[in-house]
Coordinates of C-alpha atoms and ligand atoms in Angstrom, one line a residue:
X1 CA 65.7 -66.3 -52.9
X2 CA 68.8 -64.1 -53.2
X3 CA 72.0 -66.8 -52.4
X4 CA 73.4 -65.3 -48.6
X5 CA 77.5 -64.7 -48.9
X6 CA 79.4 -67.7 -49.0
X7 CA 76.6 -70.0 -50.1
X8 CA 77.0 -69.9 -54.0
X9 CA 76.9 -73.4 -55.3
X10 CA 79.9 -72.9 -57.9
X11 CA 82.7 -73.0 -55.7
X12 CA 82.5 -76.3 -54.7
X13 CA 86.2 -76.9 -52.7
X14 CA 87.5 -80.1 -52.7
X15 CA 87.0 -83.3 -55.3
X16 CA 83.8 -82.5 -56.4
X17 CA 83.1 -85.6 -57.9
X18 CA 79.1 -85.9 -59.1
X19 CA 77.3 -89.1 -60.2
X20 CA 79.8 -91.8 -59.0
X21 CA 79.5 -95.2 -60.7
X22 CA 77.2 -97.2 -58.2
X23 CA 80.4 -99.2 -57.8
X24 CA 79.9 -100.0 -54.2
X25 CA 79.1 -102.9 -52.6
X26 CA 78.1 -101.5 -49.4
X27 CA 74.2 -102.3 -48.4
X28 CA 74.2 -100.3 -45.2
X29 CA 76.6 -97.4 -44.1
X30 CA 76.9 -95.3 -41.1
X31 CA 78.9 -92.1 -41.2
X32 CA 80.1 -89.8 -38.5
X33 CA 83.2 -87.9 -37.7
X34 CA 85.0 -90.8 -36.3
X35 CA 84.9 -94.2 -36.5
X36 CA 83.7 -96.0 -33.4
X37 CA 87.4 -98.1 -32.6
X38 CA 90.2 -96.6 -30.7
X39 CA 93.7 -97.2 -31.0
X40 CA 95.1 -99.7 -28.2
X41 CA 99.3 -99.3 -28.6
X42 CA 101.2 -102.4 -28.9
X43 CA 103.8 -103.5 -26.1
X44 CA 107.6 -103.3 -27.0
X45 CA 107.5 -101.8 -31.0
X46 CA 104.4 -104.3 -31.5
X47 CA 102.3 -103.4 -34.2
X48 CA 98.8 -101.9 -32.0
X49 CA 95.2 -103.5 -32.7
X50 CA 92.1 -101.4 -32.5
X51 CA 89.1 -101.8 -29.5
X52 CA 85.8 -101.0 -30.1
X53 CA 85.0 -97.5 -29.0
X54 CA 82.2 -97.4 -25.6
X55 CA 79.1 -95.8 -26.4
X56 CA 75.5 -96.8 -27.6
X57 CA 75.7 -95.9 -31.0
X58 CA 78.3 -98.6 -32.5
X59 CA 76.2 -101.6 -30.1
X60 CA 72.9 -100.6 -31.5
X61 CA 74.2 -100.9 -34.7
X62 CA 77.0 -103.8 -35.0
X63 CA 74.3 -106.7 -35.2
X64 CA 73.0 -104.5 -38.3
X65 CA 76.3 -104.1 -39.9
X66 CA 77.0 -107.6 -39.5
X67 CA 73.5 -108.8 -40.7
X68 CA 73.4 -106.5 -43.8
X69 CA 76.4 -106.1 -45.7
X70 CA 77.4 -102.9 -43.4
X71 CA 80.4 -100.3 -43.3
X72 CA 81.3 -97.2 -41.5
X73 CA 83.3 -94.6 -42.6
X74 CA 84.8 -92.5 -40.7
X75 CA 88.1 -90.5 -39.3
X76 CA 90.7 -93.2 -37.4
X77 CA 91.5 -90.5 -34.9
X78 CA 95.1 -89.8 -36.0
X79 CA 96.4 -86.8 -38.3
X80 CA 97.6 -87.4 -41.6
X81 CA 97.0 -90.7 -41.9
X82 CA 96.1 -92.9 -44.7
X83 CA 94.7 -96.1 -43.8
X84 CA 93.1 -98.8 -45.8
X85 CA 89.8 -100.4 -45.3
X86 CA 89.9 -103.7 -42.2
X87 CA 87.6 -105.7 -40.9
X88 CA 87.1 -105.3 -36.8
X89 CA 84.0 -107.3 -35.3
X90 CA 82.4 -107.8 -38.2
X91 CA 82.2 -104.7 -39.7
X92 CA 83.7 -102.9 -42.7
X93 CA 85.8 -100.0 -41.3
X94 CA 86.6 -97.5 -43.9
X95 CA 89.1 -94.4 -42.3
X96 CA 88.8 -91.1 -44.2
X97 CA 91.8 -89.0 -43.9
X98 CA 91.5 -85.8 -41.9
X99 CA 94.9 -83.7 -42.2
X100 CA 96.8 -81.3 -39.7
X101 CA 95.0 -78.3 -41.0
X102 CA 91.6 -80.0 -41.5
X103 CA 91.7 -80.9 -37.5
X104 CA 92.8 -77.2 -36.8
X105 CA 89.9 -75.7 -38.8
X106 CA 87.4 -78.2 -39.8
X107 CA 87.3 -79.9 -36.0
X108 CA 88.5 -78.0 -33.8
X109 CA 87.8 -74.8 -36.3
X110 CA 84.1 -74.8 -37.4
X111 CA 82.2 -77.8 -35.7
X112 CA 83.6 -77.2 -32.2
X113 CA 84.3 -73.5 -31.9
X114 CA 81.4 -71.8 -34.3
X115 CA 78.6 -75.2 -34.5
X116 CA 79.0 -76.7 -31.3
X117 CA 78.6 -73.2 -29.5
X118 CA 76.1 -71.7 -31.5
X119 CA 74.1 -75.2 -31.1
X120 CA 74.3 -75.1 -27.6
X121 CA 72.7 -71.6 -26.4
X122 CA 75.3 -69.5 -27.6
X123 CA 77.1 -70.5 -23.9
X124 CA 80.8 -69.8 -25.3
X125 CA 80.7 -67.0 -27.8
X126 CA 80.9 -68.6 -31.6
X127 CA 83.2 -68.0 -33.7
X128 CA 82.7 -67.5 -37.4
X129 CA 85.8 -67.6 -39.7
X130 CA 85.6 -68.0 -43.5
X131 CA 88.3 -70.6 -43.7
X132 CA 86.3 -72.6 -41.6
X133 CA 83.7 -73.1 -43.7
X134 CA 86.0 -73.5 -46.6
X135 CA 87.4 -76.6 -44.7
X136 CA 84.1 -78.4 -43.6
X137 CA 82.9 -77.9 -46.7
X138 CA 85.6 -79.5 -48.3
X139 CA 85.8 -82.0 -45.2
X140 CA 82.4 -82.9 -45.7
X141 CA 82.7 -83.5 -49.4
X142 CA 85.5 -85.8 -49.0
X143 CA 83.6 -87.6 -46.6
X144 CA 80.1 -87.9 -48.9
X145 CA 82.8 -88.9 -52.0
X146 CA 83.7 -91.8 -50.0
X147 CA 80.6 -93.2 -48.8
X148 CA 79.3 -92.7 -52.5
X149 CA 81.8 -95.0 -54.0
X150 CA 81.4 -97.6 -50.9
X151 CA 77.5 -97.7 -51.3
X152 CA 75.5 -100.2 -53.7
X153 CA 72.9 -99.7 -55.8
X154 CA 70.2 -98.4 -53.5
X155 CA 71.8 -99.0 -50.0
X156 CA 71.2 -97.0 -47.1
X157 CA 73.2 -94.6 -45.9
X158 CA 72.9 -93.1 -42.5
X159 CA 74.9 -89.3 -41.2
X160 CA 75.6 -88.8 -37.8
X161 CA 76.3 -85.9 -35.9
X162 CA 76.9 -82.0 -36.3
X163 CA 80.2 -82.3 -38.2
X164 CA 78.8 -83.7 -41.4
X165 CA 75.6 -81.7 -41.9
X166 CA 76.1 -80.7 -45.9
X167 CA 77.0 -84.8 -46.6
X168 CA 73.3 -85.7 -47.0
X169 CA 73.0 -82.9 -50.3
X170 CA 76.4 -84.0 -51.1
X171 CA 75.6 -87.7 -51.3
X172 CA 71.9 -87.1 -52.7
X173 CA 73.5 -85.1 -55.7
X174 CA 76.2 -87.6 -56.5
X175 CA 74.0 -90.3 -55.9
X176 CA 70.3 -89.9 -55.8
X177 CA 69.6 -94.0 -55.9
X178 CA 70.3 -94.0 -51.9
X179 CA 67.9 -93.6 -49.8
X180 CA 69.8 -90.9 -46.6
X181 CA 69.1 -90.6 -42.8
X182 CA 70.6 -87.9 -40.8
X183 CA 70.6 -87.9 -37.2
X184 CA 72.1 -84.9 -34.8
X185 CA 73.1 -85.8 -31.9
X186 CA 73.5 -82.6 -30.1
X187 CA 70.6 -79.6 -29.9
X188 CA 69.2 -77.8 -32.8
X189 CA 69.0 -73.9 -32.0
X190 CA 66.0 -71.7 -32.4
X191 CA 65.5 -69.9 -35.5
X192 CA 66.7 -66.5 -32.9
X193 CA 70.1 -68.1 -32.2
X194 CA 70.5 -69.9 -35.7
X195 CA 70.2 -66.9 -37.4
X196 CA 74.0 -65.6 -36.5
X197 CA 75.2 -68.1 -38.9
X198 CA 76.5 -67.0 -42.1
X199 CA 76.7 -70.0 -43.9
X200 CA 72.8 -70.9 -41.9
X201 CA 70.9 -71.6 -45.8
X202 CA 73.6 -73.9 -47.0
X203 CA 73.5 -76.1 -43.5
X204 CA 69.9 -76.1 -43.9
X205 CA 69.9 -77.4 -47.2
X206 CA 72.7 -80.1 -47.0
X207 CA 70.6 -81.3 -44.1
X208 CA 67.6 -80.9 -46.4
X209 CA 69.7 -84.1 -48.9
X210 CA 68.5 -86.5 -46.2
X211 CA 64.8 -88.7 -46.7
X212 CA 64.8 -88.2 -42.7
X213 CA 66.3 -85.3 -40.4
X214 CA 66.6 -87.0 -36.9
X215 CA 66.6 -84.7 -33.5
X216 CA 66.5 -85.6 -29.8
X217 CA 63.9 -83.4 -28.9
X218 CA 60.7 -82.9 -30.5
X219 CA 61.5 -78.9 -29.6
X220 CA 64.9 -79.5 -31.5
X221 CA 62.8 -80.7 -35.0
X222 CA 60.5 -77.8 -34.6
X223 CA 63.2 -75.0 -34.3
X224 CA 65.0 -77.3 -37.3
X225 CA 61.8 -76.4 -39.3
X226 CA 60.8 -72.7 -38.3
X227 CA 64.6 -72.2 -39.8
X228 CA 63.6 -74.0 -43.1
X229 CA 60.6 -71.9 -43.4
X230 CA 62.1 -68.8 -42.4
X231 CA 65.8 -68.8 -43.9
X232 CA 64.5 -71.1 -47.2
X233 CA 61.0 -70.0 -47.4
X234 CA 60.2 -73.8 -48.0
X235 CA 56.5 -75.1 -46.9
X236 CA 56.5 -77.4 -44.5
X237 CA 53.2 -79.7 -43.7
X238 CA 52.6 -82.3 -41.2
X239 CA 56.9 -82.4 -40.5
X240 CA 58.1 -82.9 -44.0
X241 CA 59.7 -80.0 -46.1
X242 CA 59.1 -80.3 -49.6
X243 CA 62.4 -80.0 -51.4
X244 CA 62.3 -78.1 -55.3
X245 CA 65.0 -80.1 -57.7
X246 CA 67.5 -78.0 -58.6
X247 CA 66.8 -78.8 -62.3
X248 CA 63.3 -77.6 -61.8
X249 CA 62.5 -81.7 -62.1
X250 CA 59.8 -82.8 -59.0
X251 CA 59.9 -82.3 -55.9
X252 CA 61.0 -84.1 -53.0
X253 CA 60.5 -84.6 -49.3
X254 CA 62.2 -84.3 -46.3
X255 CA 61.1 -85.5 -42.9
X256 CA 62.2 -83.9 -39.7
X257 CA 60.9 -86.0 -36.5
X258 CA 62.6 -86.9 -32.8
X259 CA 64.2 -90.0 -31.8
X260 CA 65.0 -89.7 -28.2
X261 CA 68.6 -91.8 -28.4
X262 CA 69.3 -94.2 -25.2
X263 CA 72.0 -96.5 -24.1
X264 CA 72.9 -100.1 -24.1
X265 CA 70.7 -100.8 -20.8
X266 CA 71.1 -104.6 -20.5
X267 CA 74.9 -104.5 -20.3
X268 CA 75.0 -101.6 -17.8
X269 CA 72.0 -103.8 -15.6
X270 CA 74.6 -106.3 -16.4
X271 CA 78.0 -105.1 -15.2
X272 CA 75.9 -103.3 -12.4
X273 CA 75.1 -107.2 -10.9
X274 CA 78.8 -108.4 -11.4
X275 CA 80.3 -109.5 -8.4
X276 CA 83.4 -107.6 -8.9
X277 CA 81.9 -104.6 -9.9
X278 CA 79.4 -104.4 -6.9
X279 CA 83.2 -105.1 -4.5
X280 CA 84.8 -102.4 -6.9
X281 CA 82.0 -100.0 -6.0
X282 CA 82.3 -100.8 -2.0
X283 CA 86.0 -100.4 -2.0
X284 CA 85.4 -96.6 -3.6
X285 CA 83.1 -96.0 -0.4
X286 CA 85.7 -97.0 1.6
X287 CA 89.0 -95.1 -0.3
X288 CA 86.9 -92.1 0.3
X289 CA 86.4 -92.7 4.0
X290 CA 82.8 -94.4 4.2
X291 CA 81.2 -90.8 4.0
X292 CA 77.2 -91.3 4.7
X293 CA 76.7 -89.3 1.2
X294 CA 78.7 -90.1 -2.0
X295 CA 77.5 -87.5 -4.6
X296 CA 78.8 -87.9 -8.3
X297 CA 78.8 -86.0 -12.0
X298 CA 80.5 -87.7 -14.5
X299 CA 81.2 -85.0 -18.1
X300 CA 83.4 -84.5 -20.7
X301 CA 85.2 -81.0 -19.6
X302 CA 82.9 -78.6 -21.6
X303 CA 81.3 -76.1 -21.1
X304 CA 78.2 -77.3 -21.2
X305 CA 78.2 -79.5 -18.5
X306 CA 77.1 -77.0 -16.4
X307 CA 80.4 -78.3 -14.0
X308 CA 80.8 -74.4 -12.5
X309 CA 77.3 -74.6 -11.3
X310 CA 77.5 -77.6 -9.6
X311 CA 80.9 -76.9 -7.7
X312 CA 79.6 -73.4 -6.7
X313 CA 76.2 -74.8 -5.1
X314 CA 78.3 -77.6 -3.4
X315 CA 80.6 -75.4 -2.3
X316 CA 78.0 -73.2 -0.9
X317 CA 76.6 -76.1 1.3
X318 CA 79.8 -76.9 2.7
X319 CA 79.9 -73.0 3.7
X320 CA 76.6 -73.1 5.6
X321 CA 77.2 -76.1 6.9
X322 CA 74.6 -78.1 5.1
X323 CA 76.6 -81.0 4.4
X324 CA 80.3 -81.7 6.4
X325 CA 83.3 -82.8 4.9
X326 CA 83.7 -86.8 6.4
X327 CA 79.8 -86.6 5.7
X328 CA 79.5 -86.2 2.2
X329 CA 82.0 -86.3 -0.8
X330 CA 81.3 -85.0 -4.3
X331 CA 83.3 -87.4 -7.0
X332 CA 83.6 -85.1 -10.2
X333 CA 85.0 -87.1 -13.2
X334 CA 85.9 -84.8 -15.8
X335 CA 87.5 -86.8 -19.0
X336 CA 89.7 -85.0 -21.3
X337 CA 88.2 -83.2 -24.3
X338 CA 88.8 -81.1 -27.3
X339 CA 92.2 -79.9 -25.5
X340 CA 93.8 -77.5 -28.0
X341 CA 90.2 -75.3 -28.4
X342 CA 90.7 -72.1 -26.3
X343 CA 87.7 -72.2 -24.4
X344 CA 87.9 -75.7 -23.3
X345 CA 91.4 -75.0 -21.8
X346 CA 90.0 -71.8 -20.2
X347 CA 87.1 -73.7 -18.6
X348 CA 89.9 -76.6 -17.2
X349 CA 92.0 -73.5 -15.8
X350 CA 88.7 -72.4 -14.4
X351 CA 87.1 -75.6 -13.2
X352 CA 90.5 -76.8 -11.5
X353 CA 90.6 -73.7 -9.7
X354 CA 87.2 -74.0 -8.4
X355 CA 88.1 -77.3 -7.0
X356 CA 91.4 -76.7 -5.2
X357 CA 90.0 -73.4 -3.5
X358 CA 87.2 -75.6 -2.1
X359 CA 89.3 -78.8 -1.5
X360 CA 91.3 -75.9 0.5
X361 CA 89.0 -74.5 2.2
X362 CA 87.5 -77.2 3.9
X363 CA 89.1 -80.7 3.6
X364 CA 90.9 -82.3 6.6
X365 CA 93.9 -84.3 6.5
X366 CA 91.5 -87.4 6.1
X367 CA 88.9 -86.2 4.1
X368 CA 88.5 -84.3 0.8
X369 CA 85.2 -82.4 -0.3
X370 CA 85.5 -83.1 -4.0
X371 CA 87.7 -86.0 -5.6
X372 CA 88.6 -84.5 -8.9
X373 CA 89.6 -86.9 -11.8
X374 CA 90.4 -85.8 -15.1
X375 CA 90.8 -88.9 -16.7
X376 CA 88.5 -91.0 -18.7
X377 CA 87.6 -94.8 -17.3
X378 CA 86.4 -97.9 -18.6
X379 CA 82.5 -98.9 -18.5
X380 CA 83.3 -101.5 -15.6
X381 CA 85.0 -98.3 -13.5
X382 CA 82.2 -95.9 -14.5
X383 CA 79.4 -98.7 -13.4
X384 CA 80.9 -99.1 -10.1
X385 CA 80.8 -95.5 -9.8
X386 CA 77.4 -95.4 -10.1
X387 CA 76.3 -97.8 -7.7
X388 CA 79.2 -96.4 -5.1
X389 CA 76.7 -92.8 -5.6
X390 CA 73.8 -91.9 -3.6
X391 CA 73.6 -88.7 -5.7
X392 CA 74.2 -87.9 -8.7
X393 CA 74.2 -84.8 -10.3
X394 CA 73.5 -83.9 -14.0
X395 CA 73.6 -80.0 -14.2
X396 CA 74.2 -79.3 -18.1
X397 CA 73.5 -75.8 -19.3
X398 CA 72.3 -77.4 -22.6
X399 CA 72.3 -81.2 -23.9
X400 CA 71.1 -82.8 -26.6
X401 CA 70.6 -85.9 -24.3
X402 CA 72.8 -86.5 -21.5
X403 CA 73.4 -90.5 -21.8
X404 CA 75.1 -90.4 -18.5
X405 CA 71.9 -89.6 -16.3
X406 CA 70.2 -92.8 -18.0
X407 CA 73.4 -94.8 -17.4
X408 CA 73.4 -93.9 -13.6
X409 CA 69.0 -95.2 -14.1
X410 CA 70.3 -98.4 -15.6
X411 CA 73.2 -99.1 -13.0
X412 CA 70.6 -98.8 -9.9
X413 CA 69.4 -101.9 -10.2
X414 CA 68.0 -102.2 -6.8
X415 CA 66.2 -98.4 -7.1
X416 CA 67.9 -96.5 -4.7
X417 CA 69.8 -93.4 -5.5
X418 CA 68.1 -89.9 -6.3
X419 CA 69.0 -88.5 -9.9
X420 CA 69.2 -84.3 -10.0
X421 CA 69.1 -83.7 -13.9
X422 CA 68.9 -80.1 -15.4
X423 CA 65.4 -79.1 -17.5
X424 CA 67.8 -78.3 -20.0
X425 CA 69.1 -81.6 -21.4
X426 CA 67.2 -83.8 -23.7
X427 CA 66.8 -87.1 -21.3
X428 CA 64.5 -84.5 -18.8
X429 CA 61.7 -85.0 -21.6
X430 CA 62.2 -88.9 -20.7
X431 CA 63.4 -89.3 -17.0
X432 CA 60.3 -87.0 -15.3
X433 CA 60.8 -88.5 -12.3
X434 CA 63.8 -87.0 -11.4
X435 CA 64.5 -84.0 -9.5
X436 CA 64.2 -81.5 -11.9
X437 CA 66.4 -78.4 -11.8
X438 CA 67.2 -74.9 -13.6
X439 CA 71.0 -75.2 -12.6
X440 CA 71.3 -71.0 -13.3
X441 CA 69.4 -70.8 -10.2
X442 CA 72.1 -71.6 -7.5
X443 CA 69.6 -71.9 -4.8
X444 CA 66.7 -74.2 -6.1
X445 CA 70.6 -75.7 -7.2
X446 CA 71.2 -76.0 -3.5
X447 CA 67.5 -77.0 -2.0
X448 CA 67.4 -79.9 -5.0
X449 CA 70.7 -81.2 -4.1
X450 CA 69.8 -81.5 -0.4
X451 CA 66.4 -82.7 -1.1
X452 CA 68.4 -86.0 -2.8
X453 CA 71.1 -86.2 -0.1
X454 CA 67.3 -86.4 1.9
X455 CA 65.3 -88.3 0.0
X456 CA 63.6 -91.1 2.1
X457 CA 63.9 -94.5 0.4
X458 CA 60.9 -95.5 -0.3
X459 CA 60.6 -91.8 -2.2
X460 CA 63.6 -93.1 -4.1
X461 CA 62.4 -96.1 -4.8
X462 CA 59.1 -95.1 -6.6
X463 CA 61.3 -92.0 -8.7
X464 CA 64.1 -94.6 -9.5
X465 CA 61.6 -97.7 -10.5
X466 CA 59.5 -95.5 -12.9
X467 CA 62.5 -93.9 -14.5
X468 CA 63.9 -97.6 -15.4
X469 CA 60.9 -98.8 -16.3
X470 CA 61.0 -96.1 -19.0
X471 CA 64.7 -96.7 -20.2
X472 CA 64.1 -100.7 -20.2
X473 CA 61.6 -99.9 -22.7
X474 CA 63.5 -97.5 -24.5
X475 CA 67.0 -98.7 -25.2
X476 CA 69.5 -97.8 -27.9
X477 CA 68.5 -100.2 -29.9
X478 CA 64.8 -99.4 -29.9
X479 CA 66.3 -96.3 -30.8
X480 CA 68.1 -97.5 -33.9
X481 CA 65.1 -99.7 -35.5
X482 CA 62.8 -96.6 -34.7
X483 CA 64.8 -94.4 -36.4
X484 CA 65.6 -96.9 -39.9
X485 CA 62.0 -98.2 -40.1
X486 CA 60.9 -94.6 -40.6
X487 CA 63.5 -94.0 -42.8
X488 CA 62.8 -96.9 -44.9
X489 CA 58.9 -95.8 -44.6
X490 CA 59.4 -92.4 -45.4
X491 CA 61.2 -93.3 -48.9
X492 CA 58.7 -95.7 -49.5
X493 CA 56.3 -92.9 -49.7
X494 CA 57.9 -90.7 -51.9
X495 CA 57.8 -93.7 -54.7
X496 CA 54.2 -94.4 -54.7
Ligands
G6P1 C1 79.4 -85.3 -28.4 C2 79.1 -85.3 -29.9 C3 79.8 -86.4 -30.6 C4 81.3 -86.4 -30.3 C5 81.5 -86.5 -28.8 C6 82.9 -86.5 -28.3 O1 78.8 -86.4 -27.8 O2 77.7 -85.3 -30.2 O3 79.7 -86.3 -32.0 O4 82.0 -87.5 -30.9 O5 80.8 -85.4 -28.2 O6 83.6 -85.3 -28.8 P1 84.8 -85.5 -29.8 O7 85.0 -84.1 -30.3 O8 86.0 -85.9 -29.0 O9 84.5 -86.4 -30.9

């Protein structure tokens, strides 16, 4: 097939470095855009230490990385900065350096303002900029360059995430001893939406450099291969894609399945039967004026969240009178996120608006309709927010998963609470007992929400019980093992 603009192979930016020594002594590395620690300052000019980042991923996979002879690579979260490979809870941290202009247009630039749109619906317009591309493909180069000369002999390598999707052909050219996983966290669009992209073969085939291509929904795998076959012309049979050497050598194949991803359960069950937490949550139900309902969403500020939606159906019972200030409270957490992209600080401009005309309209001296926070919060503070809610609300446009609806499963530990989770995030494949909503549609928006405020408790009880019986089975790190048995299955096959 004719090359599409921008794709030719010869014009490789960055250090283009092919067939690295195996000098590595890495057995196991994970890769994604950052690394899973965050900064914690030190008091008084004290030099600051590092905490593990929250979040499924890095728990799943820390017993692994301490087992095996593990590292991750990734960005420290800083600008411009060149740190050396440390140790932090047993792992081998190794920070890849992402300059000024690399945050502006690799990060900011091409995954969150032309990927993470187009990936997600096409919600915000995309935005497709040559330099862009110049700079994740040179970002992504750096980053394969780096795991290459950390990996043994062998090892297993495993990509995460949208940002790094041409590191798997990367790695596999400069070294083809390792045997690659890939896993995307967030949607994959339909062949339709995917098309837009210019650069749409040479993201198909970097993904193409892994053994396996992991998606959260099998509908997210399927639209991953109707592209392959229709933008690469590749045959695809039973899930894998058979991949033609460049050097006209054999074949290989490439395996695109779903692995659902989950959360940490047993330390949310956990924290959710501390004795603090469960006075914590009490004390949030009082601040607030011991309303009867106590309805919650908990999102990063973006777009996707569907956040609009929800505070225009709320706001639209409070106008006919469905539910009464003093009676019910809707607690919107909305942490910080990807604040120097346009649209994200449109949609705060917009959000925050939508929140102070309704907090206007109808709070009273000693009651609010909608405690805003824009602020992120520990675990401990987010588990006692899920057992201080009665409701809460998950209305996402699009969403690859949506981990906070199963953390809010795995915090009611005595099943109560009603769950209203949008069709269109991935965990509404899994939680199918919750109330399921099209959150476009501001009315069934409306009836659903009312329906939890409603729900008798022994209605509650059966929803809630079967949807935790399904995440207890299903944790993150049944998620991980899933995912790296196939792995090391599929490359078994190819050598027989
Ligand atoms: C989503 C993505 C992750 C990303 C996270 C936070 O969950 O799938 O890859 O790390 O959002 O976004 P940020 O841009 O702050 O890393």
């Amino acid at each position: 097939m004719v090359p599409e603009s921008g794709e030719r192979n010869t014009d490789n930016p960055g250090t283009a470095q092919n067939n690295v020594d195996d000098g590595g002594t890495f057995d196991f590395i994970v890769v994604s855009n950052r690394l899973p620690v965050d900064r914690v300052a030190g008091e008084d000019g004290q030099e600051g230490t590092w905490r593990r980042s929250p979040g499924g991923l890095v728990t799943a996979l820390a017993p692994m990385m301490a087992k095996t002879d593990g590292a991750w690579v990734g960005w420290a979260g800083a600008p411009d900065e060149e740190l050396e490979p440390f140790d932090h809870d047993n792992m081998r941290l190794i920070p890849t350096t992402l300059s000024a202009a690399d945050l502006e247009l690799y990060y900011e630039g091409f995954s969150n303002a032309t990927l993470w749109p187009l990936y997600h619906d096409v919600i915000a317009p995309p935005e497709f900029h040559r330099a862009w591309w110049d700079a994740y493909r040179r970002v992504n180069r750096r980053f394969a360059d780096a795991v290459a000369r950390a990996a043994s002999h062998g090892a297993t390598v495993w990509v995460q995430d949208y940002q790094l999707q041409l590191v798997p052909q990367y790695l596999r050219e400069a070294r083809p001893d390792l045997t690659i996983g890939f896993f995307n966290h967030i949607p994959f669009p339909p062949p339709e939406i995917f098309a837009q992209l210019p650069w749409r073969r040479a993201i198909l085939q970097g993904l193409l450099g892994a053994d396996l291509v992991g998606f959260q929904r099998g509908n997210d795998a399927a639209n991953f291969l109707r592209s392959v076959r229709r933008f690469l012309g590749l045959t695809v049979k039973q899930q894998r894609v058979q991949v033609p050497a460049a050097d006209g050598g054999p074949s290989r194949a490439s395996r695109a399945e779903a692995f659902p991803i989950s959360i940490d359960v047993s330390q949310i069950s956990q924290l959710a039967q501390r004795e603090d937490i469960v006075e914590r949550a009490a004390q949030i139900r009082r601040d607030l004026g011991n309303p009867t309902t106590v309805l919650l969403g908990v999102d990063r500020l973006d777009y996707t969240k569907g956040i609009g939606h929800r505070l225009k159906a709320f706001g639209e019972l409070l106008e006919d009178q469905a539910v009464k200030v003093g009676d019910a409270t809707l607690i919107q957490v909305a942490s910080p996120s990807r604040e120097r992209v346009e649209q994200y600080r449109l949609l705060r401009e917009e959000v925050e608006g939508t929140v102070g005309r309704i907090n206007g309209t109808y709070d009273t001296l000693e009651n609010t309709a909608i405690r805003y926070l824009h602020h992120s919060y520990p675990i401990e503070e987010m588990v006692a927010l899920y057992l201080a809610a009665d409701v809460m609300l998950v209305t996402a446009l699009r969403d690859g998963m949506n981990l906070v609806a199963k953390e809010y499963v795995a915090a009611r530990v005595h099943d109560t609470g009603a769950l209203v989770l949008s069709e269109f995030t991935g965990a509404a494949d899994q939680l199918r007992q919750a109330l399921l909503v099209n959150p476009h549609d501001i009315d069934g928006l409306k009836e659903t929400i009312m329906a939890a405020v409603r729900m008798p408790p022994r209605e509650a009880s059966r929803r809630m019980k079967a949807m935790r019986r399904h995440i207890l089975d299903h944790d993150v790190e049944q998620w991980s093992q899933s995912f790296l048995n196939t792995l090391a299955a599929e490359k078994g096959s190819h050598e027989h």
